[in-house]
GROMACS .gro file of C-alpha atoms in nm:
model
   66
    1MET     CA    1  -1.398   1.229   3.178
    2THR     CA    2  -1.399   1.578   3.033
    3GLN     CA    3  -1.620   1.671   2.744
    4LEU     CA    4  -1.431   1.662   2.415
    5GLU     CA    5  -1.444   1.970   2.200
    6ARG     CA    6  -1.582   1.939   1.850
    7VAL     CA    7  -1.304   1.881   1.602
    8ASN     CA    8  -1.288   1.854   1.226
    9PRO     CA    9  -1.136   1.506   1.182
   10TYR     CA   10  -1.003   1.574   0.834
   11PHE     CA   11  -0.781   1.856   0.958
   12SER     CA   12  -0.711   1.770   1.321
   13VAL     CA   13  -0.599   1.412   1.250
   14TRP     CA   14  -0.265   1.548   1.126
   15LEU     CA   15  -0.194   1.765   1.432
   16HIS     CA   16  -0.379   1.585   1.713
   17PRO     CA   17  -0.431   1.219   1.616
   18LYS     CA   18  -0.515   1.090   1.966
   19ARG     CA   19  -0.774   1.359   2.033
   20THR     CA   20  -0.925   1.307   1.688
   21THR     CA   21  -0.943   0.930   1.738
   22ARG     CA   22  -1.121   0.974   2.072
   23TYR     CA   23  -1.369   1.215   1.916
   24ILE     CA   24  -1.444   0.986   1.620
   25LEU     CA   25  -1.492   0.675   1.835
   26GLN     CA   26  -1.730   0.853   2.072
   27ASN     CA   27  -1.930   1.067   1.831
   28LYS     CA   28  -1.922   0.922   1.479
   29SER     CA   29  -2.050   0.608   1.311
   30PHE     CA   30  -1.852   0.300   1.211
   31PHE     CA   31  -1.878   0.399   0.843
   32PHE     CA   32  -1.713   0.735   0.912
   33THR     CA   33  -1.434   0.559   1.101
   34MET     CA   34  -1.370   0.333   0.803
   35ILE     CA   35  -1.349   0.634   0.570
   36ILE     CA   36  -1.084   0.799   0.790
   37ILE     CA   37  -0.886   0.473   0.812
   38SER     CA   38  -0.902   0.431   0.432
   39VAL     CA   39  -0.774   0.784   0.370
   40GLY     CA   40  -0.487   0.723   0.612
   41PHE     CA   41  -0.407   0.390   0.450
   42ILE     CA   42  -0.385   0.548   0.105
   43GLY     CA   43  -0.135   0.804   0.233
   44ILE     CA   44   0.076   0.540   0.403
   45LEU     CA   45   0.068   0.315   0.096
   46LEU     CA   46   0.180   0.594  -0.137
   47SER     CA   47   0.466   0.696   0.092
   48LEU     CA   48   0.582   0.334   0.115
   49LEU     CA   49   0.570   0.295  -0.263
   50VAL     CA   50   0.779   0.608  -0.311
   51ASP     CA   51   1.045   0.460  -0.081
   52SER     CA   52   1.037   0.123  -0.256
   53GLU     CA   53   1.213   0.014  -0.573
   54LEU     CA   54   0.899   0.072  -0.780
   55TYR     CA   55   0.939   0.447  -0.772
   56PRO     CA   56   1.241   0.479  -1.005
   57THR     CA   57   1.091   0.246  -1.265
   58LEU     CA   58   0.728   0.363  -1.259
   59PRO     CA   59   0.606   0.719  -1.307
   60ILE     CA   60   0.403   0.871  -1.023
   61TRP     CA   61   0.075   0.829  -1.214
   62GLY     CA   62   0.155   0.457  -1.249
   63ILE     CA   63   0.205   0.423  -0.875
   64ILE     CA   64  -0.123   0.603  -0.806
   65LEU     CA   65  -0.306   0.366  -1.041
   66LEU     CA   66  -0.176   0.066  -0.846
   0.00000   0.00000   0.00000
């Protein structure tokens, strides 16, 4: 297996998710992995809420507070 180059997970996860995942699993702790998953989950949750029926009735700050 080739040596993985050092990547900044916060930036590379958007452009190269597979390479970033490999790097995190091999070089970072479990806590760091959970932080990255949580950040991704927040983004997915907000995009799903915008597409749902809550968006027209709640202001954006109300959705973020959920």
